[in-house]
C-alpha atoms as a PDB file:
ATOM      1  CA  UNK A   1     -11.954 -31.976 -32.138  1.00  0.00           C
ATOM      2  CA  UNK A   2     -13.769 -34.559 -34.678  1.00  0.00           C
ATOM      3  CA  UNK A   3     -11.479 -36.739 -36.463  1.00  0.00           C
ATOM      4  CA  UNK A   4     -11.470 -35.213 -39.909  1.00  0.00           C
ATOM      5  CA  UNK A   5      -9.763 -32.154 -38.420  1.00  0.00           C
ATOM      6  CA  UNK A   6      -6.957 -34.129 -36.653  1.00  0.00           C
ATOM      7  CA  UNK A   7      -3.477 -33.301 -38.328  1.00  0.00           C
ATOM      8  CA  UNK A   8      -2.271 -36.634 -39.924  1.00  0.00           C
ATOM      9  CA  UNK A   9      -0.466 -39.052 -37.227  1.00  0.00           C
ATOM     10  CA  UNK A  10       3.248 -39.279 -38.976  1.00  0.00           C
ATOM     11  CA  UNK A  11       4.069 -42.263 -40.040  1.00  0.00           C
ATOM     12  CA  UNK A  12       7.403 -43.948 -41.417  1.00  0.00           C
ATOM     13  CA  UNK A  13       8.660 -44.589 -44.371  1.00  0.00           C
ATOM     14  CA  UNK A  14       7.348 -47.637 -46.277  1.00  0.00           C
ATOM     15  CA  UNK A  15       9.725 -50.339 -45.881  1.00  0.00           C
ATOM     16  CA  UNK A  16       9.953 -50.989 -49.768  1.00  0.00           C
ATOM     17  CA  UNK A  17      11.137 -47.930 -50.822  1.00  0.00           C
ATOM     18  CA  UNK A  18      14.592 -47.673 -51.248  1.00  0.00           C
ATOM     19  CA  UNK A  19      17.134 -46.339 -49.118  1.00  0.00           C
ATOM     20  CA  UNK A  20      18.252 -42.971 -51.948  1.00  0.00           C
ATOM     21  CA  UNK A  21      14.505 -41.803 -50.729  1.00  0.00           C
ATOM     22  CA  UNK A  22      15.062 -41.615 -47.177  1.00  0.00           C
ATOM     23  CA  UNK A  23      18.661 -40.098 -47.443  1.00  0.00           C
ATOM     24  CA  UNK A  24      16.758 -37.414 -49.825  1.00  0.00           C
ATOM     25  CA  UNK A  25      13.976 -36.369 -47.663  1.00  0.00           C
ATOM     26  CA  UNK A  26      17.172 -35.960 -45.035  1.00  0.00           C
ATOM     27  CA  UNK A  27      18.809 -34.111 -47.300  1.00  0.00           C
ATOM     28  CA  UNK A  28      16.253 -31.644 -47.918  1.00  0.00           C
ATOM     29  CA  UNK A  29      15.503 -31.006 -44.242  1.00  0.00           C
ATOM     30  CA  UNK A  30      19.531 -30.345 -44.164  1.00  0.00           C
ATOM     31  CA  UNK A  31      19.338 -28.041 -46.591  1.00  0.00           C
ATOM     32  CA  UNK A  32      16.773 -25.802 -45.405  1.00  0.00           C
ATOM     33  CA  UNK A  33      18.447 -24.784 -42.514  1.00  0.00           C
ATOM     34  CA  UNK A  34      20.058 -21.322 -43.020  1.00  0.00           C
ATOM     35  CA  UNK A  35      23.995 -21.611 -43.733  1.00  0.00           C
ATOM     36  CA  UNK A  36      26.306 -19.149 -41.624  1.00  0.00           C
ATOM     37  CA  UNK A  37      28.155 -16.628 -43.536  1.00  0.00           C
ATOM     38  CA  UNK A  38      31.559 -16.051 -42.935  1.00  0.00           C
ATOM     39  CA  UNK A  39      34.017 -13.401 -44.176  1.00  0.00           C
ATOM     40  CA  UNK A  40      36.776 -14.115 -46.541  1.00  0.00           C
ATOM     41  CA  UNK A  41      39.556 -12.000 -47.815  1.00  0.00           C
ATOM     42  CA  UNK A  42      38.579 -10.368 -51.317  1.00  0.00           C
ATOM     43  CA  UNK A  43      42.416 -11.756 -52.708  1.00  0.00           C
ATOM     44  CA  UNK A  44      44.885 -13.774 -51.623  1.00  0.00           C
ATOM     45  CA  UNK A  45      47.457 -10.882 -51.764  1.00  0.00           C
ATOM     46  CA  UNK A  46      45.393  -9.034 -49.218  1.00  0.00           C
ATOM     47  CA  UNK A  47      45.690 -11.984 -47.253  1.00  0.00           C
ATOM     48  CA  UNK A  48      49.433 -12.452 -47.471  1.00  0.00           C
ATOM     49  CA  UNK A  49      50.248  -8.585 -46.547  1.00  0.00           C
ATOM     50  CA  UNK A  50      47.833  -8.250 -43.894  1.00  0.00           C
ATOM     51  CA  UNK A  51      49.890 -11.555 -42.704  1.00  0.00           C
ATOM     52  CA  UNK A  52      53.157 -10.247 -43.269  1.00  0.00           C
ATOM     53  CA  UNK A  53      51.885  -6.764 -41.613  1.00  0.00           C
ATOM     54  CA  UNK A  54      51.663  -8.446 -38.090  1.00  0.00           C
ATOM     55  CA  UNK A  55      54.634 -10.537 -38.338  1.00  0.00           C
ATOM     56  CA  UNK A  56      57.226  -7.779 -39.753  1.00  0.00           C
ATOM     57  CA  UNK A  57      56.708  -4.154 -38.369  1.00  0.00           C
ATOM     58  CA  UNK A  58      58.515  -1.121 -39.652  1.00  0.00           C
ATOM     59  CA  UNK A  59      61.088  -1.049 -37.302  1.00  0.00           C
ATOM     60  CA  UNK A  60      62.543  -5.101 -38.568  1.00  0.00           C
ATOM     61  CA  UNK A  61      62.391  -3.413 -42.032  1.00  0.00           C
ATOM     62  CA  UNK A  62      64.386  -0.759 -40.651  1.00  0.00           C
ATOM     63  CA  UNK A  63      66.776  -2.143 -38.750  1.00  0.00           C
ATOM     64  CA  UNK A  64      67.607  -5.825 -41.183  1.00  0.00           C
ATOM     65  CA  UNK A  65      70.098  -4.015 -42.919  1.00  0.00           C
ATOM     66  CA  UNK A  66      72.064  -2.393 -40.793  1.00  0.00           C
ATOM     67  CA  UNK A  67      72.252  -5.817 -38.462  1.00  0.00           C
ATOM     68  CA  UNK A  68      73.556  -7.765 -42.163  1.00  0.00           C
ATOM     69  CA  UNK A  69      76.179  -4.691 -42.343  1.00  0.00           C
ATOM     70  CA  UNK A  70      76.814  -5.475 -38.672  1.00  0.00           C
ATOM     71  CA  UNK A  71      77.338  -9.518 -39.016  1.00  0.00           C
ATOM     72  CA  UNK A  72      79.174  -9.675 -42.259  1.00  0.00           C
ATOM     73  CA  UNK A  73      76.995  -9.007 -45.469  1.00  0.00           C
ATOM     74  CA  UNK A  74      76.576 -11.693 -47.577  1.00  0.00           C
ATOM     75  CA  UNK A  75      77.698 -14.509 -45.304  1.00  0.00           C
ATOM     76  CA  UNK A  76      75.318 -13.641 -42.670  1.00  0.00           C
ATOM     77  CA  UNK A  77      72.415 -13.146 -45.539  1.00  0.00           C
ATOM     78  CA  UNK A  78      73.135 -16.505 -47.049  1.00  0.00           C
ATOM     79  CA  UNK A  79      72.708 -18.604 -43.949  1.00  0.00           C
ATOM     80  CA  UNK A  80      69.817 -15.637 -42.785  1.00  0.00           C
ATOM     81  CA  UNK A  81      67.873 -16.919 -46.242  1.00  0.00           C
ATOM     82  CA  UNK A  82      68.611 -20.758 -46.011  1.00  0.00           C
ATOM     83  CA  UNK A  83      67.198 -20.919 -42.610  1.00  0.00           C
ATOM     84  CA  UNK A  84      63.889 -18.710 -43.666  1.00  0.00           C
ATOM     85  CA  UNK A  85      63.317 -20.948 -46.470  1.00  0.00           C
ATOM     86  CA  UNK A  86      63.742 -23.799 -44.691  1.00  0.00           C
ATOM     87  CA  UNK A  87      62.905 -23.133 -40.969  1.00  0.00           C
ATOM     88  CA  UNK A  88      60.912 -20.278 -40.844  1.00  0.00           C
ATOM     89  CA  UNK A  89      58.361 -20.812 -44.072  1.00  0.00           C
ATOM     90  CA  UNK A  90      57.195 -24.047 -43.134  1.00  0.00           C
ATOM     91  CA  UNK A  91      56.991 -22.785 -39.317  1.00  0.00           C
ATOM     92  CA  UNK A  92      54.972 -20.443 -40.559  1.00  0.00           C
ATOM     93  CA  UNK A  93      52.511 -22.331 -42.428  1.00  0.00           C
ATOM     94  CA  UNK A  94      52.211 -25.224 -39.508  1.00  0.00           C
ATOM     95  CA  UNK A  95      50.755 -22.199 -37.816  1.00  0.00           C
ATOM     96  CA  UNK A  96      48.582 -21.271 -40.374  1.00  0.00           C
ATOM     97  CA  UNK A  97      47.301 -24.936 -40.630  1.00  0.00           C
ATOM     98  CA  UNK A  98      47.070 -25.610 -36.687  1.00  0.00           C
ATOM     99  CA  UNK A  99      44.684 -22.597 -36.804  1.00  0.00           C
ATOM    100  CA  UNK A 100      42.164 -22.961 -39.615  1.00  0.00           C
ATOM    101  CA  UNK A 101      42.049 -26.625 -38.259  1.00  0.00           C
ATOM    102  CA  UNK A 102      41.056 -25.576 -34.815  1.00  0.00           C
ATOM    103  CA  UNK A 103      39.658 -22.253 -36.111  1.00  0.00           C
ATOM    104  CA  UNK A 104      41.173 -20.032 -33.766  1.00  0.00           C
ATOM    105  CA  UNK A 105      43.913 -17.263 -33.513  1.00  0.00           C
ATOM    106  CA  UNK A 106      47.696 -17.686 -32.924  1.00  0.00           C
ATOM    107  CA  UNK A 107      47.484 -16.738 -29.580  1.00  0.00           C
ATOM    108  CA  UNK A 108      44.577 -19.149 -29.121  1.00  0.00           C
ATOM    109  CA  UNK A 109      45.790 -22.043 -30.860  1.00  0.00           C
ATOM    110  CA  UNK A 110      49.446 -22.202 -29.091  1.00  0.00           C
ATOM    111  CA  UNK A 111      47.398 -21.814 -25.423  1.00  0.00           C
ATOM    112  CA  UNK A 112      45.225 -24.853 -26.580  1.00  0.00           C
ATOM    113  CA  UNK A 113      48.733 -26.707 -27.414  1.00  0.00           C
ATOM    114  CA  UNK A 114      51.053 -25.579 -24.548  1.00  0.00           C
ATOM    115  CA  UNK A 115      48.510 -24.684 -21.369  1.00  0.00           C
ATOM    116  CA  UNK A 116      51.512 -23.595 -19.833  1.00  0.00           C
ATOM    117  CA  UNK A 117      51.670 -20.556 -21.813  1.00  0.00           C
ATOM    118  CA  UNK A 118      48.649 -19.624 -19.921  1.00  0.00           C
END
């Protein structure tokens, strides 16, 4: 092959350009490869009910009232609320956390935490 047709040899950058350049011609090699879509709930209400839909089935819905008649009424709701607001929500959202930071499910997640619950 005579010389002329010979791709270029690359060559670095020159050493008195600054170092903005560099990180820019980085940046735009970064940015050319292809970004992965992922899916996202359309609302945040679809996200909470589809939430609440997995944690509460029909048959707790059913059956919370007649265990409150059972246990007293009102002094088995009041303790019943106090500990969901302040057990149960922030459970609840530790979960949610410990799974969009390791970007797995609940099941998932707690068998990467406790391998006993293998």
């Amino acid at each position: 092959m005579p010389p002329s047709d010979a791709p270029p040899a690359p060559t670095a950058p020159p050493p008195d350009l600054p170092a903005t350049t560099a990180q820019k011609s980085r940046s735009v090699v970064v940015s050319l490869t292809p970004a992965r879509q992922r899916e996202t709930w359309a609302k945040k209400a679809e996200f909470l009910l589809a939430v609440v839909g997995f944690a509460v089935d029909l048959g707790n819905v059913w059956r919370f009232p007649y265990i409150c008649y059972q246990n007293g009424g009102g002094a088995f709701l009041i303790p019943y609320c106090v500990m969901l607001l302040f057990g149960g929500l922030p459970l609840f959202f530790l979960e949610l956390a410990l799974g969009q930071y390791h970007r797995c499910g609940c099941l998932t997640l707690w068998k990467r935490i406790c391998p006993a619950l293998k």
